[in-house]
Amino acid sequence: MSGAAMDKDAIALAKLGYNQSFSRALGAFENFAASFSTIAFTVGLPQLFGYAMLTGGPLAAWINWIIVGCLALSTSLCLAEICSAMPTAGSIYFWSAKLGGDKHGPFLAWLTAWWNFFGWVVTSPAVQQGGTLMVVSALKIANPDVNIQPYHQFLLTTAGLLYGTLLNVSNEHVLKWFYRISSVLVLVLYLLFMIWVPAKAPAFQSREFLTTFINNTGFSDSYTWMIGLLFPAWTFYGYDASAHVAEETTNASRTAARGMWGAVAMSFFFSFPLLIVLIFCVQNIDDIIAYQYPVPIASLLVHVRASHETWVHVVLPFPRQNLGDRGAIAVLTVMFIVTTNCTAACMMSGSRIAYAISRDDVLPGSRIFHHVGANKLPNRAVIMMTVLGVLVSLPILGSSVAFQALASTATVAIDTSYAIPIFGRIFIAGESFKKGEWNLGAAGKPLGTLVITWISILFVCLCLPQLYPVDANNLNYCPALIGAITLISIFSWVLSGRNWYKGPQRLVTVEEAEALEREFAEKHESVGVEKA
């Protein structure tokens, strides 16, 4: 990207009130890959495949996937429009402040900051705990008598978080290649599922299996359908990652916006066929529903044993050995690698929002965490996310139900933070909203209204109990965790924030931004004269 484009990005950021602290080393693909690696549908979908079969079976799984996928794409389009106008690392939080106006903006920004920050704090250990459960499943396949202790899982989860830490405190060049490789690995795993698994399947389910509804929750069918929304919702969020690296991306006004919705669109496009293939390859639905392994997709992989020629063998020259135990372990290993990369990508988003809200003094200890190291990365914010991630991972070890509760919490917190700036864009800012280079035109308002309605419904559904009868072992702790962070944000606002916080600080004055723009224009005008 030319120096002129990078200067334009710095001027645009200065107009929003901030200096250029990061190096703009990321291009269009890396920005897209930031969200694509965070969504990581090839692990998000398998992680809760067993939950989907339990809460509605194949019918609810694929219908909910289409519904949530379309609505997630709609949400990403609405956020992309706002991102194009205001491409900053604070993204969701910053937008809420500006679109909420002088009266409501500070409080909405404060609330959004805490919700989005908390969502990313929870997401990283939740994702890595999912990876840990994959390793435990692989070990149980290799040796059914293996005794995995909770501290083993804690150490493995912590190791994954430390891997993410090392990547995120390296340098922009390493991160650039990480995004590229991580995205490729997502697609490698996709090919394993789409080609290798059906190639080894001894039989496929009939078309009627797609219309099978399974309810093993103890609740009514309609209730079960609602809580089944967690399955696709867990995958289709986190696309604000492209916005969080906007200050590190060239031509951010266009690139970050396209990265957001492009990652969702591609994930949706590829993930639906994957879901259908996995449903047709199910050999023993009872083992999957019974959670024979911590990650039920392991049961599907183990039972895929080719005993006759399938359609894939006709097209591709695959040997007809069983997938079985060794193949299942191999696929679970690749899933663990992709999951750990997803954790690192989530830590990137979390560290950027932590840095951004510390830049505006929202977090306790902001002076410590508002720091960019010599490597042009927010190293202290990364370390904070690691420490918090390790602490969050402690109570969920060894429990698939706890993992699902944490998944609900992360999804609710981040998705709800998405709704706040969209609400401000439509109902507060209205026509005063200045659109960026990429916008939705007249479709912005009706689409935004649909998204707000959808997120409100999702909020309620994901806070509901997931199994009946409800007891301490299967309680959905999502409402308690969401309530806790909401109370913390509101009480901190009432007791302190409302007295001094007026929204994002201007570290660059309007006059300084205008002077920078004039200097840029004069420089390129003189260059044009010289060329003439």
Short mmCIF file of C-alpha atoms in Angstrom, two decimals:
data_model
loop_
_atom_site.label_atom_id
_atom_site.label_comp_id
_atom_site.label_asym_id
_atom_site.label_seq_id
_atom_site.Cartn_x
_atom_site.Cartn_y
_atom_site.Cartn_z
CA MET A 1 0.00 0.00 0.00
CA SER A 2 1.35 3.45 -0.87
CA GLY A 3 2.53 5.96 1.69
CA ALA A 4 -0.26 8.26 0.53
CA ALA A 5 -2.90 5.74 1.53
CA MET A 6 -1.27 5.29 4.92
CA ASP A 7 -1.15 9.07 5.42
CA LYS A 8 -4.85 9.26 4.61
CA ASP A 9 -5.51 6.60 7.26
CA ALA A 10 -3.52 8.58 9.82
CA ILE A 11 -5.48 11.74 8.95
CA ALA A 12 -8.79 9.90 9.26
CA LEU A 13 -7.72 8.60 12.68
CA ALA A 14 -6.60 12.08 13.74
CA LYS A 15 -10.04 13.44 12.85
CA LEU A 16 -11.47 10.87 15.26
CA GLY A 17 -9.13 12.19 17.95
CA TYR A 18 -6.27 9.70 18.05
CA ASN A 19 -2.61 9.54 17.06
CA GLN A 20 -1.27 6.76 14.85
CA SER A 21 0.33 4.49 17.48
CA PHE A 22 0.32 1.17 15.60
CA SER A 23 2.10 0.39 12.36
CA ARG A 24 -0.30 -0.22 9.48
CA ALA A 25 1.14 -3.55 8.38
CA LEU A 26 -2.09 -5.39 7.64
CA GLY A 27 -3.72 -5.46 4.23
CA ALA A 28 -7.15 -6.49 3.02
CA PHE A 29 -6.58 -10.23 3.35
CA GLU A 30 -5.09 -10.04 6.84
CA ASN A 31 -7.95 -7.84 8.02
CA PHE A 32 -10.46 -10.34 6.64
CA ALA A 33 -8.45 -13.20 8.16
CA ALA A 34 -8.62 -11.59 11.60
CA SER A 35 -12.39 -12.13 11.65
CA PHE A 36 -12.32 -15.37 9.65
CA SER A 37 -9.84 -16.93 12.12
CA THR A 38 -11.91 -15.71 15.06
CA ILE A 39 -15.15 -17.16 13.68
CA ALA A 40 -13.29 -20.40 12.83
CA PHE A 41 -16.47 -22.24 11.83
CA THR A 42 -14.63 -25.54 11.34
CA VAL A 43 -14.17 -25.79 15.11
CA GLY A 44 -17.12 -23.72 16.34
CA LEU A 45 -19.59 -25.99 14.57
CA PRO A 46 -18.09 -29.33 15.76
CA GLN A 47 -17.63 -28.05 19.34
CA LEU A 48 -21.39 -27.81 19.89
CA PHE A 49 -22.54 -30.45 17.40
CA GLY A 50 -23.52 -32.75 20.26
CA TYR A 51 -25.42 -29.94 21.94
CA ALA A 52 -27.29 -29.35 18.68
CA MET A 53 -28.30 -33.02 18.41
CA LEU A 54 -29.52 -32.87 22.01
CA THR A 55 -31.51 -29.65 21.60
CA GLY A 56 -33.57 -30.28 18.50
CA GLY A 57 -31.56 -32.77 16.49
CA PRO A 58 -30.84 -32.41 12.76
CA LEU A 59 -34.00 -30.45 11.96
CA ALA A 60 -33.40 -27.64 14.45
CA ALA A 61 -29.65 -27.67 13.74
CA TRP A 62 -29.78 -26.85 10.04
CA ILE A 63 -32.80 -24.52 10.22
CA ASN A 64 -31.29 -22.56 13.12
CA TRP A 65 -27.99 -22.44 11.24
CA ILE A 66 -29.63 -20.74 8.26
CA ILE A 67 -31.59 -18.31 10.45
CA VAL A 68 -28.66 -17.29 12.63
CA GLY A 69 -26.24 -17.20 9.71
CA CYS A 70 -28.44 -14.78 7.76
CA LEU A 71 -29.01 -12.60 10.82
CA ALA A 72 -25.31 -12.60 11.70
CA LEU A 73 -24.55 -11.47 8.16
CA SER A 74 -27.13 -8.70 8.57
CA THR A 75 -25.49 -7.66 11.85
CA SER A 76 -22.05 -7.60 10.26
CA LEU A 77 -23.34 -5.42 7.42
CA CYS A 78 -24.79 -2.89 9.89
CA LEU A 79 -21.56 -2.79 11.89
CA ALA A 80 -19.47 -2.58 8.72
CA GLU A 81 -21.33 0.57 7.68
CA ILE A 82 -20.47 2.20 11.01
CA CYS A 83 -16.90 0.90 10.87
CA SER A 84 -16.38 2.53 7.49
CA ALA A 85 -17.24 5.90 9.02
CA MET A 86 -15.20 5.40 12.21
CA PRO A 87 -12.39 2.81 11.83
CA THR A 88 -10.80 2.68 15.30
CA ALA A 89 -9.45 -0.04 17.60
CA GLY A 90 -12.20 0.77 20.11
CA SER A 91 -14.79 0.08 17.38
CA ILE A 92 -18.06 -0.98 19.10
CA TYR A 93 -17.32 1.13 22.18
CA PHE A 94 -16.24 4.22 20.24
CA TRP A 95 -19.22 4.01 17.90
CA SER A 96 -21.67 3.83 20.81
CA ALA A 97 -20.23 7.06 22.20
CA LYS A 98 -20.43 8.97 18.94
CA LEU A 99 -23.83 7.66 17.85
CA GLY A 100 -25.38 8.08 21.29
CA GLY A 101 -24.91 11.85 21.18
CA ASP A 102 -23.80 14.18 23.96
CA LYS A 103 -26.67 13.14 26.23
CA HIS A 104 -26.65 9.35 25.97
CA GLY A 105 -23.28 8.65 24.34
CA PRO A 106 -21.07 8.53 27.44
CA PHE A 107 -23.30 6.04 29.29
CA LEU A 108 -23.84 3.86 26.21
CA ALA A 109 -20.10 3.85 25.54
CA TRP A 110 -19.36 2.94 29.17
CA LEU A 111 -21.83 0.05 29.07
CA THR A 112 -20.62 -1.14 25.67
CA ALA A 113 -16.99 -1.00 26.78
CA TRP A 114 -17.61 -3.28 29.74
CA TRP A 115 -19.82 -5.71 27.84
CA ASN A 116 -17.49 -6.04 24.85
CA PHE A 117 -14.39 -6.25 27.03
CA PHE A 118 -15.99 -8.86 29.29
CA GLY A 119 -17.19 -10.83 26.28
CA TRP A 120 -13.66 -11.10 24.92
CA VAL A 121 -12.25 -11.93 28.36
CA VAL A 122 -14.65 -14.89 28.51
CA THR A 123 -14.33 -15.92 24.87
CA SER A 124 -10.62 -16.74 24.83
CA PRO A 125 -10.66 -19.29 27.70
CA ALA A 126 -14.01 -20.66 26.50
CA VAL A 127 -12.59 -21.35 23.04
CA GLN A 128 -9.42 -22.87 24.45
CA GLN A 129 -11.39 -25.00 26.90
CA GLY A 130 -13.19 -26.37 23.85
CA GLY A 131 -9.77 -27.24 22.43
CA THR A 132 -8.80 -28.91 25.69
CA LEU A 133 -11.92 -31.08 25.54
CA MET A 134 -10.84 -32.15 22.04
CA VAL A 135 -7.51 -33.36 23.42
CA VAL A 136 -9.24 -35.16 26.29
CA SER A 137 -11.56 -36.85 23.79
CA ALA A 138 -8.58 -37.94 21.68
CA LEU A 139 -6.84 -39.38 24.76
CA LYS A 140 -9.98 -41.29 25.74
CA ILE A 141 -10.20 -42.72 22.24
CA ALA A 142 -6.57 -43.84 22.42
CA ASN A 143 -6.98 -45.24 25.94
CA PRO A 144 -10.51 -45.50 27.39
CA ASP A 145 -9.04 -46.05 30.87
CA VAL A 146 -6.96 -42.87 30.87
CA ASN A 147 -7.50 -40.74 33.97
CA ILE A 148 -7.54 -37.05 33.07
CA GLN A 149 -7.48 -34.82 36.13
CA PRO A 150 -8.88 -31.27 36.19
CA TYR A 151 -5.42 -29.81 36.70
CA HIS A 152 -4.28 -31.52 33.49
CA GLN A 153 -7.01 -29.66 31.64
CA PHE A 154 -6.10 -26.43 33.40
CA LEU A 155 -2.47 -26.76 32.31
CA LEU A 156 -3.44 -27.51 28.72
CA THR A 157 -5.87 -24.57 28.59
CA THR A 158 -3.22 -22.30 30.10
CA ALA A 159 -0.67 -23.50 27.53
CA GLY A 160 -3.05 -22.51 24.75
CA LEU A 161 -3.50 -19.06 26.27
CA LEU A 162 0.27 -18.65 26.60
CA TYR A 163 0.67 -19.56 22.92
CA GLY A 164 -1.77 -16.78 22.08
CA THR A 165 0.17 -14.42 24.31
CA LEU A 166 3.49 -15.10 22.57
CA LEU A 167 1.94 -14.47 19.17
CA ASN A 168 0.27 -11.25 20.26
CA VAL A 169 3.41 -9.73 21.80
CA SER A 170 5.67 -10.63 18.86
CA ASN A 171 5.45 -8.08 16.05
CA GLU A 172 3.16 -7.08 13.19
CA HIS A 173 5.07 -9.17 10.67
CA VAL A 174 4.50 -12.33 12.72
CA LEU A 175 0.83 -11.46 13.20
CA LYS A 176 0.47 -10.87 9.48
CA TRP A 177 1.69 -14.39 8.72
CA PHE A 178 -0.28 -15.83 11.61
CA TYR A 179 -3.54 -14.57 10.11
CA ARG A 180 -2.62 -16.03 6.73
CA ILE A 181 -1.64 -19.45 8.07
CA SER A 182 -4.55 -19.60 10.51
CA SER A 183 -7.07 -18.97 7.72
CA VAL A 184 -5.48 -21.66 5.56
CA LEU A 185 -5.68 -24.17 8.44
CA VAL A 186 -9.38 -23.43 8.85
CA LEU A 187 -9.86 -24.46 5.22
CA VAL A 188 -7.59 -27.52 5.59
CA LEU A 189 -9.80 -28.75 8.42
CA TYR A 190 -12.82 -27.99 6.25
CA LEU A 191 -11.48 -30.29 3.53
CA LEU A 192 -10.84 -33.05 6.08
CA PHE A 193 -14.47 -32.90 7.14
CA MET A 194 -15.89 -32.51 3.65
CA ILE A 195 -13.80 -35.16 1.86
CA TRP A 196 -12.09 -37.54 4.25
CA VAL A 197 -14.98 -38.11 6.66
CA PRO A 198 -17.64 -38.97 4.04
CA ALA A 199 -15.03 -41.02 2.16
CA LYS A 200 -14.74 -43.29 5.20
CA ALA A 201 -18.41 -43.41 6.15
CA PRO A 202 -19.92 -46.92 5.87
CA ALA A 203 -23.38 -45.48 5.27
CA PHE A 204 -25.22 -42.19 5.08
CA GLN A 205 -28.41 -41.17 6.79
CA SER A 206 -31.52 -40.92 4.64
CA ARG A 207 -32.99 -37.58 3.62
CA GLU A 208 -35.70 -38.11 6.23
CA PHE A 209 -33.05 -37.81 8.94
CA LEU A 210 -32.78 -34.10 8.13
CA THR A 211 -36.37 -33.68 9.33
CA THR A 212 -35.79 -35.54 12.61
CA PHE A 213 -36.43 -33.49 15.74
CA ILE A 214 -34.80 -34.75 18.95
CA ASN A 215 -35.59 -33.35 22.38
CA ASN A 216 -33.60 -34.77 25.29
CA THR A 217 -33.66 -31.62 27.41
CA GLY A 218 -36.77 -32.27 29.50
CA PHE A 219 -38.36 -29.07 28.20
CA SER A 220 -41.07 -28.54 25.58
CA ASP A 221 -40.18 -28.71 21.88
CA SER A 222 -40.62 -24.97 21.32
CA TYR A 223 -38.43 -24.17 24.33
CA THR A 224 -35.81 -26.64 23.10
CA TRP A 225 -35.80 -25.00 19.69
CA MET A 226 -35.01 -21.64 21.33
CA ILE A 227 -32.08 -22.85 23.45
CA GLY A 228 -30.77 -24.65 20.36
CA LEU A 229 -29.90 -21.22 18.95
CA LEU A 230 -26.67 -21.38 20.96
CA PHE A 231 -25.26 -23.87 18.42
CA PRO A 232 -24.97 -21.43 15.49
CA ALA A 233 -24.74 -18.28 17.63
CA TRP A 234 -21.53 -19.59 19.26
CA THR A 235 -19.91 -19.67 15.83
CA PHE A 236 -21.30 -16.51 14.24
CA TYR A 237 -19.82 -13.76 16.37
CA GLY A 238 -16.42 -12.17 16.84
CA TYR A 239 -16.35 -10.49 13.44
CA ASP A 240 -15.65 -7.14 15.11
CA ALA A 241 -12.05 -8.42 15.04
CA SER A 242 -11.60 -6.68 11.68
CA ALA A 243 -12.66 -3.41 13.28
CA HIS A 244 -10.35 -3.88 16.28
CA VAL A 245 -7.33 -4.03 13.94
CA ALA A 246 -8.54 -1.08 11.85
CA GLU A 247 -5.76 1.14 13.21
CA GLU A 248 -3.27 -1.48 11.96
CA THR A 249 -4.85 -1.80 8.50
CA THR A 250 -4.23 0.23 5.35
CA ASN A 251 -7.23 1.88 3.68
CA ALA A 252 -9.17 1.01 6.83
CA SER A 253 -12.40 2.78 5.92
CA ARG A 254 -13.06 0.26 3.16
CA THR A 255 -10.89 -2.68 4.16
CA ALA A 256 -12.10 -3.17 7.74
CA ALA A 257 -15.75 -2.84 6.71
CA ARG A 258 -15.39 -5.43 3.99
CA GLY A 259 -13.36 -7.68 6.26
CA MET A 260 -16.22 -7.86 8.76
CA TRP A 261 -19.06 -8.86 6.50
CA GLY A 262 -16.82 -10.78 4.11
CA ALA A 263 -15.65 -13.10 6.88
CA VAL A 264 -19.23 -13.80 7.95
CA ALA A 265 -20.41 -14.34 4.38
CA MET A 266 -17.64 -16.79 3.58
CA SER A 267 -18.05 -18.64 6.88
CA PHE A 268 -21.79 -18.98 6.30
CA PHE A 269 -21.31 -20.06 2.69
CA PHE A 270 -18.89 -22.86 3.60
CA SER A 271 -20.30 -23.92 6.96
CA PHE A 272 -23.80 -24.91 5.90
CA PRO A 273 -22.62 -27.69 3.54
CA LEU A 274 -20.29 -28.85 6.33
CA LEU A 275 -23.20 -29.15 8.74
CA ILE A 276 -25.25 -31.15 6.22
CA VAL A 277 -22.32 -33.52 5.53
CA LEU A 278 -21.79 -34.16 9.25
CA ILE A 279 -25.50 -34.83 9.77
CA PHE A 280 -25.56 -37.36 6.93
CA CYS A 281 -22.39 -39.03 8.29
CA VAL A 282 -23.86 -39.67 11.76
CA GLN A 283 -23.69 -43.41 12.45
CA ASN A 284 -24.88 -43.58 16.07
CA ILE A 285 -26.94 -40.61 17.21
CA ASP A 286 -27.40 -42.07 20.71
CA ASP A 287 -23.66 -41.98 21.47
CA ILE A 288 -23.47 -38.36 20.33
CA ILE A 289 -26.43 -37.29 22.47
CA ALA A 290 -25.08 -39.23 25.47
CA TYR A 291 -21.78 -37.29 25.33
CA GLN A 292 -19.72 -40.48 25.21
CA TYR A 293 -16.74 -38.15 24.78
CA PRO A 294 -16.33 -34.57 26.12
CA VAL A 295 -16.58 -33.39 22.50
CA PRO A 296 -19.42 -35.50 21.01
CA ILE A 297 -18.16 -35.02 17.45
CA ALA A 298 -15.49 -37.55 18.49
CA SER A 299 -18.19 -40.24 18.55
CA LEU A 300 -19.10 -39.44 14.96
CA LEU A 301 -15.45 -39.67 13.89
CA VAL A 302 -14.86 -42.96 15.69
CA HIS A 303 -17.93 -44.58 14.15
CA VAL A 304 -17.01 -43.57 10.61
CA ARG A 305 -15.66 -46.90 9.36
CA ALA A 306 -15.78 -47.58 5.64
CA SER A 307 -17.00 -51.07 4.81
CA HIS A 308 -18.05 -50.50 1.23
CA GLU A 309 -17.49 -48.19 -1.67
CA THR A 310 -19.08 -44.76 -1.16
CA TRP A 311 -19.71 -41.98 -3.66
CA VAL A 312 -16.46 -40.27 -2.67
CA HIS A 313 -14.43 -43.34 -3.60
CA VAL A 314 -15.93 -43.22 -7.07
CA VAL A 315 -14.80 -39.61 -7.56
CA LEU A 316 -11.52 -39.61 -5.63
CA PRO A 317 -8.90 -42.38 -5.28
CA PHE A 318 -9.11 -42.80 -1.49
CA PRO A 319 -8.05 -46.09 0.12
CA ARG A 320 -10.86 -47.87 1.89
CA GLN A 321 -9.31 -48.21 5.35
CA ASN A 322 -11.40 -47.28 8.36
CA LEU A 323 -11.24 -43.76 9.70
CA GLY A 324 -11.83 -45.24 13.15
CA ASP A 325 -9.74 -44.44 16.21
CA ARG A 326 -6.53 -43.24 14.56
CA GLY A 327 -8.35 -41.11 12.03
CA ALA A 328 -10.54 -39.61 14.75
CA ILE A 329 -7.46 -38.73 16.79
CA ALA A 330 -5.84 -37.13 13.73
CA VAL A 331 -8.90 -34.98 12.98
CA LEU A 332 -9.23 -33.99 16.65
CA THR A 333 -5.56 -32.98 16.65
CA VAL A 334 -6.05 -30.68 13.67
CA MET A 335 -9.17 -29.31 15.36
CA PHE A 336 -7.11 -28.54 18.48
CA ILE A 337 -4.52 -26.65 16.41
CA VAL A 338 -7.19 -24.58 14.65
CA THR A 339 -8.93 -23.95 17.99
CA THR A 340 -5.71 -22.73 19.60
CA ASN A 341 -5.16 -20.36 16.69
CA CYS A 342 -8.73 -19.16 17.17
CA THR A 343 -7.89 -18.47 20.83
CA ALA A 344 -4.91 -16.37 19.75
CA ALA A 345 -7.13 -14.40 17.36
CA CYS A 346 -9.67 -13.83 20.13
CA MET A 347 -6.92 -12.58 22.44
CA MET A 348 -5.94 -10.11 19.74
CA SER A 349 -9.45 -8.63 19.71
CA GLY A 350 -9.61 -8.60 23.49
CA SER A 351 -6.27 -6.84 23.83
CA ARG A 352 -7.26 -4.18 21.29
CA ILE A 353 -10.52 -3.32 23.05
CA ALA A 354 -8.66 -3.34 26.39
CA TYR A 355 -6.08 -0.95 24.95
CA ALA A 356 -8.73 1.29 23.41
CA ILE A 357 -10.88 1.70 26.52
CA SER A 358 -7.74 2.18 28.63
CA ARG A 359 -6.75 4.96 26.23
CA ASP A 360 -9.93 6.69 27.39
CA ASP A 361 -9.46 5.79 31.10
CA VAL A 362 -12.45 3.42 31.36
CA LEU A 363 -10.64 0.44 32.90
CA PRO A 364 -9.09 0.50 36.37
CA GLY A 365 -5.34 0.83 35.88
CA SER A 366 -5.80 2.42 32.46
CA ARG A 367 -2.44 4.18 32.63
CA ILE A 368 -0.76 0.79 32.80
CA PHE A 369 -2.65 -0.86 29.96
CA HIS A 370 -2.76 2.14 27.61
CA HIS A 371 0.71 1.40 26.37
CA VAL A 372 2.19 0.44 23.01
CA GLY A 373 5.55 -1.29 23.13
CA ALA A 374 8.56 -0.88 20.88
CA ASN A 375 7.07 -3.62 18.69
CA LYS A 376 4.05 -1.35 18.04
CA LEU A 377 1.71 -3.74 19.89
CA PRO A 378 -0.29 -3.34 23.15
CA ASN A 379 1.80 -5.87 25.09
CA ARG A 380 0.48 -5.03 28.55
CA ALA A 381 -3.13 -5.35 27.41
CA VAL A 382 -2.27 -8.77 25.95
CA ILE A 383 -0.77 -9.92 29.25
CA MET A 384 -3.84 -8.67 31.13
CA MET A 385 -6.10 -10.71 28.83
CA THR A 386 -3.96 -13.78 29.49
CA VAL A 387 -4.14 -13.43 33.27
CA LEU A 388 -7.90 -12.88 33.21
CA GLY A 389 -8.33 -15.80 30.81
CA VAL A 390 -6.46 -18.14 33.14
CA LEU A 391 -8.63 -17.03 36.08
CA VAL A 392 -11.84 -17.51 34.09
CA SER A 393 -10.79 -21.01 33.00
CA LEU A 394 -10.51 -22.31 36.58
CA PRO A 395 -14.21 -22.95 37.37
CA ILE A 396 -15.09 -24.56 34.02
CA LEU A 397 -12.51 -27.34 33.94
CA GLY A 398 -13.84 -30.81 33.29
CA SER A 399 -17.43 -29.79 32.64
CA SER A 400 -19.11 -29.78 29.23
CA VAL A 401 -22.15 -28.05 30.76
CA ALA A 402 -19.93 -25.30 32.20
CA PHE A 403 -18.32 -24.89 28.79
CA GLN A 404 -21.76 -24.40 27.22
CA ALA A 405 -22.67 -21.84 29.91
CA LEU A 406 -19.47 -19.92 29.23
CA ALA A 407 -20.16 -20.11 25.50
CA SER A 408 -23.61 -18.61 26.14
CA THR A 409 -22.11 -15.85 28.27
CA ALA A 410 -19.50 -14.87 25.70
CA THR A 411 -22.06 -14.90 22.89
CA VAL A 412 -24.60 -12.81 24.82
CA ALA A 413 -22.04 -10.24 25.99
CA ILE A 414 -20.50 -9.60 22.59
CA ASP A 415 -23.70 -9.80 20.54
CA THR A 416 -25.44 -7.39 22.91
CA SER A 417 -22.54 -4.97 22.60
CA TYR A 418 -23.12 -5.10 18.83
CA ALA A 419 -26.72 -3.95 19.27
CA ILE A 420 -25.88 -0.75 21.18
CA PRO A 421 -24.11 1.22 18.39
CA ILE A 422 -26.68 -0.01 15.86
CA PHE A 423 -29.43 1.28 18.17
CA GLY A 424 -27.62 4.62 18.41
CA ARG A 425 -27.16 4.76 14.64
CA ILE A 426 -30.90 4.33 13.96
CA PHE A 427 -32.77 5.84 16.89
CA ILE A 428 -30.43 8.55 18.22
CA ALA A 429 -28.04 9.72 15.51
CA GLY A 430 -30.53 9.19 12.69
CA GLU A 431 -29.85 11.39 9.68
CA SER A 432 -26.92 13.08 11.43
CA PHE A 433 -24.86 9.91 10.98
CA LYS A 434 -22.14 10.66 8.42
CA LYS A 435 -21.68 7.59 6.27
CA GLY A 436 -18.25 6.35 5.28
CA GLU A 437 -16.91 5.12 1.96
CA TRP A 438 -18.78 1.81 2.39
CA ASN A 439 -22.45 2.07 3.38
CA LEU A 440 -25.82 0.34 3.08
CA GLY A 441 -27.72 3.27 1.65
CA ALA A 442 -31.45 3.18 2.33
CA ALA A 443 -31.24 -0.43 3.60
CA GLY A 444 -29.35 0.62 6.73
CA LYS A 445 -32.32 1.52 8.94
CA PRO A 446 -34.65 -1.44 8.25
CA LEU A 447 -31.76 -3.88 8.47
CA GLY A 448 -30.60 -2.32 11.73
CA THR A 449 -34.09 -2.56 13.22
CA LEU A 450 -34.21 -6.26 12.30
CA VAL A 451 -30.81 -6.83 13.91
CA ILE A 452 -31.76 -5.12 17.18
CA THR A 453 -34.91 -7.25 17.39
CA TRP A 454 -32.92 -10.40 16.69
CA ILE A 455 -30.24 -9.72 19.30
CA SER A 456 -32.94 -8.99 21.90
CA ILE A 457 -34.52 -12.39 21.22
CA LEU A 458 -31.13 -14.13 21.27
CA PHE A 459 -30.32 -12.49 24.62
CA VAL A 460 -33.39 -14.08 26.21
CA CYS A 461 -32.92 -17.50 24.59
CA LEU A 462 -29.29 -17.92 25.64
CA CYS A 463 -30.03 -16.99 29.25
CA LEU A 464 -32.59 -19.80 29.63
CA PRO A 465 -31.81 -23.06 31.51
CA GLN A 466 -30.51 -25.71 29.11
CA LEU A 467 -31.50 -28.95 30.87
CA TYR A 468 -34.39 -30.08 33.08
CA PRO A 469 -34.64 -30.64 35.98
CA VAL A 470 -32.34 -27.74 36.78
CA ASP A 471 -29.70 -28.40 39.43
CA ALA A 472 -26.23 -27.16 40.39
CA ASN A 473 -24.57 -29.50 37.87
CA ASN A 474 -26.45 -28.27 34.79
CA LEU A 475 -27.38 -24.71 35.73
CA ASN A 476 -26.82 -22.13 33.00
CA TYR A 477 -24.68 -19.54 34.75
CA CYS A 478 -24.96 -17.11 31.84
CA PRO A 479 -27.64 -14.87 33.48
CA ALA A 480 -25.57 -14.62 36.67
CA LEU A 481 -22.38 -13.70 34.81
CA ILE A 482 -24.13 -11.23 32.51
CA GLY A 483 -25.94 -9.74 35.50
CA ALA A 484 -22.67 -9.39 37.39
CA ILE A 485 -20.84 -7.50 34.63
CA THR A 486 -23.91 -5.33 34.03
CA LEU A 487 -24.09 -4.41 37.72
CA ILE A 488 -20.36 -3.69 37.80
CA SER A 489 -20.63 -1.37 34.81
CA ILE A 490 -23.75 0.42 36.11
CA PHE A 491 -22.52 0.83 39.68
CA SER A 492 -19.11 2.05 38.51
CA TRP A 493 -20.93 4.53 36.29
CA VAL A 494 -23.21 5.80 39.06
CA LEU A 495 -20.49 5.98 41.70
CA SER A 496 -17.71 7.37 39.54
CA GLY A 497 -17.92 7.39 35.75
CA ARG A 498 -20.83 9.80 35.35
CA ASN A 499 -18.89 12.47 37.24
CA TRP A 500 -15.95 12.63 34.86
CA TYR A 501 -16.37 10.41 31.81
CA LYS A 502 -17.64 12.37 28.79
CA GLY A 503 -16.81 9.83 26.10
CA PRO A 504 -13.62 9.01 24.16
CA GLN A 505 -10.85 11.53 24.72
CA ARG A 506 -9.48 13.66 21.93
CA LEU A 507 -5.74 13.09 21.99
CA VAL A 508 -5.50 15.03 18.72
CA THR A 509 -7.35 18.35 18.58
CA VAL A 510 -9.58 19.33 15.69
CA GLU A 511 -7.09 22.04 14.74
CA GLU A 512 -4.18 19.58 14.72
CA ALA A 513 -6.15 17.15 12.54
CA GLU A 514 -7.01 19.94 10.08
CA ALA A 515 -3.38 21.05 9.97
CA LEU A 516 -2.30 17.48 9.24
CA GLU A 517 -4.83 17.28 6.42
CA ARG A 518 -3.65 20.58 4.91
CA GLU A 519 -0.04 19.44 5.10
CA PHE A 520 -0.95 16.20 3.34
CA ALA A 521 -2.85 18.06 0.59
CA GLU A 522 -0.03 20.55 0.04
CA LYS A 523 2.58 17.80 -0.13
CA HIS A 524 0.69 15.84 -2.76
CA GLU A 525 -0.20 18.98 -4.68
CA SER A 526 3.49 19.84 -4.93
CA VAL A 527 4.29 16.28 -6.00
CA GLY A 528 1.68 16.59 -8.74
CA VAL A 529 3.22 19.85 -9.96
CA GLU A 530 6.71 18.30 -10.07
CA LYS A 531 5.43 15.35 -12.13
CA ALA A 532 3.69 17.73 -14.54
#
